[in-house]
Amino acid sequence: MITARENILMAYHHKEPYWVPSQVLDQNTCLPSCVPEGPQGFGVSTDVFGVSWTFEKGMEGPMVTIGTQLIEDICEWRDVLKIPDPKTYDWEGGAAKDTANWDRVNKISSVIIVDGLFEQLHAMTGIEDALCYLLSEEEDTYDLLEAITDYRIEEIKLIAKYYKPDKIQMHDDYGSNDRMFMSKATWQKMIKPHLKRIVDTVHAEGMLYEHHSCGYIAPLIEEFIELGFDGLNPLQLTNDPHALKQKYAKDLCFVGGFDNQNVLDRQGATYQERYDEIKYRVELMAPGGSWVAHPTMIDPTISQPLIDVLYEYNQPLWEKVGYIPPEKPGALKKTVYAASDESSASGNK
């Protein structure tokens, strides 16, 4: 009998699964707790790169501390930045803790790398300067991106060795709500060559590569396919995800495509509003496969209407293939990001 793990992998291999898969139900996910990047819990903290972060309870996400800037002149980055050695992290201990409850028989596993190339760059320089440097100081900026890539590649190899996940998910946003942060030509010249090395490393280590990129990124879809992306999320509506899936499903697994901004993550949204939105997108996006029903969630209570819709939609599909699903779970109490941050915060007390 087919397992939920085999079923979701069909989607990532651009096939039509027997039922609609979801990361909430069919995937174990973590941020590696041994990696001292980003915020080190609630409050103000400095990470391993030297970037100062502020993350207070109630914030939707951490921000670089106002008034701080690690690199003030990109031409002097070599004098300011000390690239850490990821081999010094406690990978064995971190993996033992983070994967202790993983179900490798029935679910796929995914490790998240939060800051990709552009995000790591502008965390160090500020986003305005980062965008200027991509145009005005190409050589030094390219060299810094190459150094970040070298670090990420070593990190990916260590994740593969100790966590042994099915998938790496890396975050790197390239667009605002209605346009890209940079021209396609600039992305091709400054980001793409380094990203290719990362994707190639992930594949060489026997893992799938999923990319998280918020905002308007539709002009880059064929670039992503050329690089070998296996999955792409969250596919905000500004990209017309249904049209993209109709055109590119044979080459790329689409993960998401929900209306988070106007419905799912809208403050005060009701259960019924969320249920109706999720049901509509499942019915629209599922046919033909190469799709995973996962809305990226700031508010973990979104998971309840998602689970309810999936159990209702999938019931006849499960019966058709003789699959007996586990008992329907309740809503998530927290997202993987909140769990990681709260764990870090408690560890700092």
Tab-separated table of C-alpha atoms in Angstrom:
chain	number	residue	atom	x	y	z
A	1	MET	CA	0.000	0.000	0.000
A	2	ILE	CA	1.254	3.481	-0.830
A	3	THR	CA	2.353	5.669	2.074
A	4	ALA	CA	1.832	9.391	2.575
A	5	ARG	CA	5.581	9.795	2.089
A	6	GLU	CA	5.472	8.117	-1.330
A	7	ASN	CA	2.413	10.143	-2.251
A	8	ILE	CA	3.939	13.572	-1.511
A	9	LEU	CA	7.165	12.601	-3.274
A	10	MET	CA	5.105	12.026	-6.424
A	11	ALA	CA	4.203	15.732	-6.343
A	12	TYR	CA	7.833	16.778	-5.919
A	13	HIS	CA	8.702	14.617	-8.925
A	14	HIS	CA	6.087	16.504	-10.964
A	15	LYS	CA	3.536	13.710	-11.039
A	16	GLU	CA	-0.096	13.527	-9.917
A	17	PRO	CA	-0.365	12.001	-6.424
A	18	TYR	CA	-3.202	9.706	-5.438
A	19	TRP	CA	-4.461	12.385	-3.039
A	20	VAL	CA	-3.584	15.991	-2.213
A	21	PRO	CA	-0.417	16.115	-0.081
A	22	SER	CA	0.377	18.741	2.516
A	23	GLN	CA	3.489	19.644	4.451
A	24	VAL	CA	1.398	19.989	7.624
A	25	LEU	CA	0.293	16.354	7.393
A	26	ASP	CA	3.060	14.678	5.413
A	27	GLN	CA	6.329	16.382	6.346
A	28	ASN	CA	8.628	16.757	9.361
A	29	THR	CA	10.269	20.168	9.331
A	30	CYS	CA	12.910	21.963	11.367
A	31	LEU	CA	15.353	24.812	11.455
A	32	PRO	CA	18.677	23.358	12.680
A	33	SER	CA	18.885	24.421	16.301
A	34	CYS	CA	22.680	24.187	16.388
A	35	VAL	CA	23.128	26.953	13.790
A	36	PRO	CA	23.586	30.323	15.569
A	37	GLU	CA	22.292	32.477	12.723
A	38	GLY	CA	19.526	35.048	12.910
A	39	PRO	CA	17.857	35.976	16.219
A	40	GLN	CA	19.037	34.085	19.257
A	41	GLY	CA	15.697	34.200	21.015
A	42	PHE	CA	13.459	37.109	21.988
A	43	GLY	CA	14.965	40.530	22.603
A	44	VAL	CA	18.101	41.918	20.964
A	45	SER	CA	20.870	39.483	20.067
A	46	THR	CA	23.886	39.225	17.779
A	47	ASP	CA	24.306	36.197	15.541
A	48	VAL	CA	27.405	34.332	14.387
A	49	PHE	CA	27.938	36.725	11.461
A	50	GLY	CA	27.818	39.771	13.737
A	51	VAL	CA	24.352	40.944	12.654
A	52	SER	CA	22.215	42.440	15.450
A	53	TRP	CA	18.598	41.237	15.500
A	54	THR	CA	15.508	42.409	17.347
A	55	PHE	CA	12.662	39.961	17.935
A	56	GLU	CA	9.983	40.811	20.467
A	57	LYS	CA	6.898	38.791	21.336
A	58	GLY	CA	4.034	39.890	19.118
A	59	MET	CA	6.272	40.661	16.127
A	60	GLU	CA	5.473	38.627	13.010
A	61	GLY	CA	9.162	38.092	12.437
A	62	PRO	CA	12.629	39.278	13.502
A	63	MET	CA	14.215	42.404	12.052
A	64	VAL	CA	17.765	43.687	11.891
A	65	THR	CA	18.097	46.041	14.864
A	66	ILE	CA	17.309	49.601	13.841
A	67	GLY	CA	20.419	51.775	13.681
A	68	THR	CA	22.817	48.870	13.111
A	69	GLN	CA	24.664	48.009	9.914
A	70	LEU	CA	27.396	45.385	9.910
A	71	ILE	CA	28.915	46.375	6.550
A	72	GLU	CA	28.897	50.114	5.833
A	73	ASP	CA	31.119	49.906	2.749
A	74	ILE	CA	30.907	46.794	0.573
A	75	CYS	CA	34.456	47.382	-0.663
A	76	GLU	CA	35.687	46.790	2.895
A	77	TRP	CA	33.631	43.671	3.670
A	78	ARG	CA	36.739	41.474	3.973
A	79	ASP	CA	38.012	43.675	6.815
A	80	VAL	CA	34.677	43.691	8.658
A	81	LEU	CA	33.120	40.273	8.162
A	82	LYS	CA	34.455	37.040	9.561
A	83	ILE	CA	32.752	34.140	7.813
A	84	PRO	CA	32.092	31.495	10.487
A	85	ASP	CA	33.166	27.880	10.165
A	86	PRO	CA	29.990	25.750	10.236
A	87	LYS	CA	32.018	22.659	11.184
A	88	THR	CA	32.333	24.162	14.689
A	89	TYR	CA	28.570	23.845	15.335
A	90	ASP	CA	27.196	20.933	17.357
A	91	TRP	CA	25.638	19.121	14.413
A	92	GLU	CA	25.448	15.754	16.119
A	93	GLY	CA	23.661	17.138	19.159
A	94	GLY	CA	21.409	19.420	17.133
A	95	ALA	CA	20.359	16.659	14.760
A	96	ALA	CA	19.676	14.236	17.600
A	97	LYS	CA	17.340	16.764	19.235
A	98	ASP	CA	15.683	18.141	16.111
A	99	THR	CA	14.972	14.804	14.421
A	100	ALA	CA	14.051	12.763	17.506
A	101	ASN	CA	10.359	12.603	16.587
A	102	TRP	CA	10.661	12.412	12.819
A	103	ASP	CA	8.617	9.714	11.094
A	104	ARG	CA	10.903	8.778	8.225
A	105	VAL	CA	8.677	5.892	7.114
A	106	ASN	CA	5.451	7.806	6.535
A	107	LYS	CA	6.610	11.398	6.034
A	108	ILE	CA	9.277	13.295	4.153
A	109	SER	CA	11.701	15.480	6.101
A	110	SER	CA	12.831	19.025	5.393
A	111	VAL	CA	15.479	21.305	6.891
A	112	ILE	CA	15.039	25.059	6.447
A	113	ILE	CA	17.859	27.497	5.738
A	114	VAL	CA	16.269	30.853	6.456
A	115	ASP	CA	18.628	33.370	4.850
A	116	GLY	CA	19.552	32.825	1.229
A	117	LEU	CA	22.045	34.885	-0.729
A	118	PHE	CA	20.227	38.193	-1.171
A	119	GLU	CA	18.631	38.051	2.282
A	120	GLN	CA	21.991	37.402	3.941
A	121	LEU	CA	23.512	40.252	1.945
A	122	HIS	CA	20.942	42.845	2.940
A	123	ALA	CA	20.922	41.652	6.568
A	124	MET	CA	24.555	42.767	6.614
A	125	THR	CA	24.296	45.964	4.549
A	126	GLY	CA	20.684	47.127	4.732
A	127	ILE	CA	18.386	46.502	1.804
A	128	GLU	CA	18.788	49.927	0.162
A	129	ASP	CA	22.578	49.664	0.108
A	130	ALA	CA	22.431	46.036	-1.003
A	131	LEU	CA	20.366	46.961	-4.053
A	132	CYS	CA	22.748	49.824	-4.855
A	133	TYR	CA	25.815	47.608	-4.442
A	134	LEU	CA	24.425	45.060	-6.932
A	135	LEU	CA	24.674	47.818	-9.545
A	136	SER	CA	27.495	50.075	-8.400
A	137	GLU	CA	30.028	47.699	-6.827
A	138	GLU	CA	29.537	44.508	-8.796
A	139	GLU	CA	32.936	42.901	-8.198
A	140	ASP	CA	33.036	43.262	-4.419
A	141	THR	CA	29.361	42.365	-4.074
A	142	TYR	CA	29.804	39.287	-6.257
A	143	ASP	CA	32.793	38.213	-4.152
A	144	LEU	CA	30.799	38.585	-0.933
A	145	LEU	CA	27.930	36.558	-2.392
A	146	GLU	CA	30.465	33.914	-3.399
A	147	ALA	CA	31.811	33.769	0.171
A	148	ILE	CA	28.274	33.405	1.535
A	149	THR	CA	27.673	30.637	-1.008
A	150	ASP	CA	30.808	28.781	0.097
A	151	TYR	CA	29.514	28.927	3.671
A	152	ARG	CA	26.059	27.705	2.682
A	153	ILE	CA	27.492	24.815	0.671
A	154	GLU	CA	29.528	23.609	3.641
A	155	GLU	CA	26.443	23.978	5.823
A	156	ILE	CA	24.311	21.968	3.377
A	157	LYS	CA	26.835	19.140	3.349
A	158	LEU	CA	26.760	19.014	7.150
A	159	ILE	CA	22.956	19.010	7.180
A	160	ALA	CA	23.009	16.112	4.719
A	161	LYS	CA	25.481	14.202	6.886
A	162	TYR	CA	23.782	14.645	10.257
A	163	TYR	CA	20.100	15.320	9.525
A	164	LYS	CA	19.769	13.215	6.371
A	165	PRO	CA	16.617	15.015	5.209
A	166	ASP	CA	14.760	14.446	1.976
A	167	LYS	CA	14.691	18.144	1.246
A	168	ILE	CA	16.400	21.464	1.837
A	169	GLN	CA	14.210	24.576	1.832
A	170	MET	CA	16.098	27.836	1.431
A	171	HIS	CA	14.524	31.273	1.798
A	172	ASP	CA	15.434	34.168	-0.476
A	173	ASP	CA	12.931	36.859	-1.473
A	174	TYR	CA	13.396	38.680	-4.773
A	175	GLY	CA	10.264	40.782	-5.056
A	176	SER	CA	7.780	43.128	-3.455
A	177	ASN	CA	4.061	42.648	-3.940
A	178	ASP	CA	3.942	43.862	-7.558
A	179	ARG	CA	7.504	43.923	-8.912
A	180	MET	CA	10.956	42.447	-8.424
A	181	PHE	CA	13.527	44.148	-6.214
A	182	MET	CA	16.026	44.079	-9.061
A	183	SER	CA	15.983	43.564	-12.816
A	184	LYS	CA	15.988	40.050	-14.172
A	185	ALA	CA	19.360	40.792	-15.797
A	186	THR	CA	20.863	41.810	-12.456
A	187	TRP	CA	19.490	38.658	-10.794
A	188	GLN	CA	20.937	36.517	-13.593
A	189	LYS	CA	24.344	38.128	-13.282
A	190	MET	CA	24.714	38.516	-9.523
A	191	ILE	CA	22.535	35.817	-7.892
A	192	LYS	CA	22.007	32.993	-10.357
A	193	PRO	CA	25.590	31.650	-10.639
A	194	HIS	CA	25.877	31.267	-6.858
A	195	LEU	CA	22.402	29.796	-6.512
A	196	LYS	CA	23.278	27.202	-9.139
A	197	ARG	CA	26.176	25.997	-6.984
A	198	ILE	CA	23.827	25.643	-4.014
A	199	VAL	CA	21.155	23.723	-5.936
A	200	ASP	CA	23.780	21.470	-7.489
A	201	THR	CA	25.198	20.724	-4.025
A	202	VAL	CA	21.767	19.848	-2.637
A	203	HIS	CA	21.173	17.433	-5.519
A	204	ALA	CA	24.663	15.949	-5.264
A	205	GLU	CA	23.895	15.150	-1.619
A	206	GLY	CA	20.763	13.261	-2.697
A	207	MET	CA	18.213	15.833	-1.487
A	208	LEU	CA	15.396	17.794	-3.100
A	209	TYR	CA	15.686	21.573	-3.329
A	210	GLU	CA	12.674	23.750	-2.483
A	211	HIS	CA	12.927	27.511	-2.679
A	212	HIS	CA	10.836	29.933	-0.634
A	213	SER	CA	10.516	33.317	-2.296
A	214	CYS	CA	7.799	35.807	-1.366
A	215	GLY	CA	6.554	38.576	-3.623
A	216	TYR	CA	6.451	38.917	-7.387
A	217	ILE	CA	8.873	36.425	-8.948
A	218	ALA	CA	6.969	35.221	-12.032
A	219	PRO	CA	9.693	36.466	-14.441
A	220	LEU	CA	12.144	34.038	-12.801
A	221	ILE	CA	10.143	30.809	-13.090
A	222	GLU	CA	11.997	29.535	-16.157
A	223	GLU	CA	15.285	30.510	-14.486
A	224	PHE	CA	14.315	28.446	-11.437
A	225	ILE	CA	13.476	25.483	-13.646
A	226	GLU	CA	16.806	25.785	-15.450
A	227	LEU	CA	18.594	25.763	-12.090
A	228	GLY	CA	16.792	22.554	-11.172
A	229	PHE	CA	14.439	23.681	-8.416
A	230	ASP	CA	12.246	20.775	-7.326
A	231	GLY	CA	9.676	22.884	-5.462
A	232	LEU	CA	8.744	26.558	-5.105
A	233	ASN	CA	6.667	28.307	-2.433
A	234	PRO	CA	4.616	30.267	-1.358
A	235	LEU	CA	3.457	31.496	-4.804
A	236	GLN	CA	1.549	34.565	-3.723
A	237	LEU	CA	-1.397	35.523	-5.920
A	238	THR	CA	0.462	38.395	-7.534
A	239	ASN	CA	2.226	35.691	-9.606
A	240	ASP	CA	-1.024	34.062	-10.871
A	241	PRO	CA	0.066	30.660	-9.521
A	242	HIS	CA	-2.694	28.720	-11.281
A	243	ALA	CA	-1.555	29.986	-14.683
A	244	LEU	CA	2.072	29.197	-13.835
A	245	LYS	CA	1.150	25.687	-12.742
A	246	GLN	CA	-0.825	25.081	-15.919
A	247	LYS	CA	2.257	26.009	-17.933
A	248	TYR	CA	5.135	24.592	-15.894
A	249	ALA	CA	3.804	21.716	-13.777
A	250	LYS	CA	5.830	19.159	-15.739
A	251	ASP	CA	9.040	20.864	-14.583
A	252	LEU	CA	8.347	22.264	-11.114
A	253	CYS	CA	6.313	21.331	-8.047
A	254	PHE	CA	4.178	24.271	-6.947
A	255	VAL	CA	3.760	24.569	-3.169
A	256	GLY	CA	1.047	26.986	-2.082
A	257	GLY	CA	-0.777	29.525	-4.203
A	258	PHE	CA	-3.216	30.594	-1.461
A	259	ASP	CA	-4.465	34.084	-0.660
A	260	ASN	CA	-2.545	34.609	2.557
A	261	GLN	CA	-2.427	38.387	2.391
A	262	ASN	CA	-6.142	39.099	1.984
A	263	VAL	CA	-7.629	36.088	3.744
A	264	LEU	CA	-5.543	33.503	5.597
A	265	ASP	CA	-3.183	35.819	7.482
A	266	ARG	CA	-5.577	38.768	7.638
A	267	GLN	CA	-6.088	39.875	11.217
A	268	GLY	CA	-9.591	38.912	12.302
A	269	ALA	CA	-10.161	36.397	9.504
A	270	THR	CA	-12.760	33.831	10.571
A	271	TYR	CA	-12.508	30.066	10.394
A	272	GLN	CA	-15.158	30.009	7.658
A	273	GLU	CA	-13.338	32.596	5.533
A	274	ARG	CA	-10.153	30.583	5.783
A	275	TYR	CA	-11.960	27.306	5.107
A	276	ASP	CA	-13.640	28.710	1.983
A	277	GLU	CA	-10.355	30.115	0.641
A	278	ILE	CA	-8.476	26.878	1.209
A	279	LYS	CA	-11.258	24.762	-0.308
A	280	TYR	CA	-11.363	26.993	-3.387
A	281	ARG	CA	-7.589	26.785	-3.932
A	282	VAL	CA	-7.459	23.023	-3.384
A	283	GLU	CA	-10.174	22.470	-5.975
A	284	LEU	CA	-8.427	24.870	-8.370
A	285	MET	CA	-4.806	23.783	-7.938
A	286	ALA	CA	-4.925	20.046	-7.205
A	287	PRO	CA	-5.972	18.652	-10.610
A	288	GLY	CA	-2.954	17.460	-12.589
A	289	GLY	CA	-0.705	17.090	-9.559
A	290	SER	CA	2.766	18.605	-9.142
A	291	TRP	CA	1.241	20.564	-6.263
A	292	VAL	CA	1.472	20.497	-2.466
A	293	ALA	CA	-1.294	22.193	-0.467
A	294	HIS	CA	0.745	24.275	1.929
A	295	PRO	CA	-0.057	27.906	2.731
A	296	THR	CA	2.945	29.479	4.427
A	297	MET	CA	1.546	30.316	7.854
A	298	ILE	CA	2.314	33.231	10.116
A	299	ASP	CA	-0.696	32.271	12.236
A	300	PRO	CA	-0.610	28.521	13.028
A	301	THR	CA	-4.395	28.387	13.508
A	302	ILE	CA	-4.645	28.427	9.699
A	303	SER	CA	-3.735	24.759	9.922
A	304	GLN	CA	-7.159	23.779	11.314
A	305	PRO	CA	-9.258	24.753	8.277
A	306	LEU	CA	-6.475	23.384	6.046
A	307	ILE	CA	-6.600	20.006	7.791
A	308	ASP	CA	-10.404	19.982	7.716
A	309	VAL	CA	-10.515	20.704	3.978
A	310	LEU	CA	-7.882	18.096	3.171
A	311	TYR	CA	-9.559	15.352	5.190
A	312	GLU	CA	-12.862	16.066	3.446
A	313	TYR	CA	-11.408	16.424	-0.061
A	314	ASN	CA	-9.088	13.427	0.229
A	315	GLN	CA	-11.525	10.988	1.854
A	316	PRO	CA	-12.857	9.478	-1.410
A	317	LEU	CA	-9.345	9.474	-2.884
A	318	TRP	CA	-8.016	7.577	0.140
A	319	GLU	CA	-10.837	5.061	-0.119
A	320	LYS	CA	-10.099	4.521	-3.800
A	321	VAL	CA	-6.526	3.361	-3.112
A	322	GLY	CA	-7.214	1.725	0.243
A	323	TYR	CA	-5.188	4.214	2.282
A	324	ILE	CA	-6.152	4.587	5.945
A	325	PRO	CA	-5.099	8.037	7.172
A	326	PRO	CA	-4.007	8.710	10.731
A	327	GLU	CA	-6.528	10.242	13.094
A	328	LYS	CA	-7.200	13.835	12.107
A	329	PRO	CA	-4.944	16.140	14.145
A	330	GLY	CA	-5.926	19.420	15.718
A	331	ALA	CA	-4.548	22.812	14.765
A	332	LEU	CA	-0.855	23.511	15.167
A	333	LYS	CA	-0.021	25.382	18.346
A	334	LYS	CA	2.941	27.098	16.697
A	335	THR	CA	4.818	27.168	13.435
A	336	VAL	CA	8.287	25.697	13.054
A	337	TYR	CA	9.662	29.257	13.137
A	338	ALA	CA	7.940	30.113	16.410
A	339	ALA	CA	8.992	26.808	17.931
A	340	SER	CA	12.596	27.440	17.002
A	341	ASP	CA	12.588	31.002	18.271
A	342	GLU	CA	10.885	30.113	21.543
A	343	SER	CA	13.348	27.267	22.061
A	344	SER	CA	16.230	29.642	21.525
A	345	ALA	CA	14.697	32.184	23.843
A	346	SER	CA	14.227	29.683	26.637
A	347	GLY	CA	17.773	28.475	26.105
A	348	ASN	CA	19.067	31.976	26.712
A	349	LYS	CA	17.358	32.320	30.070
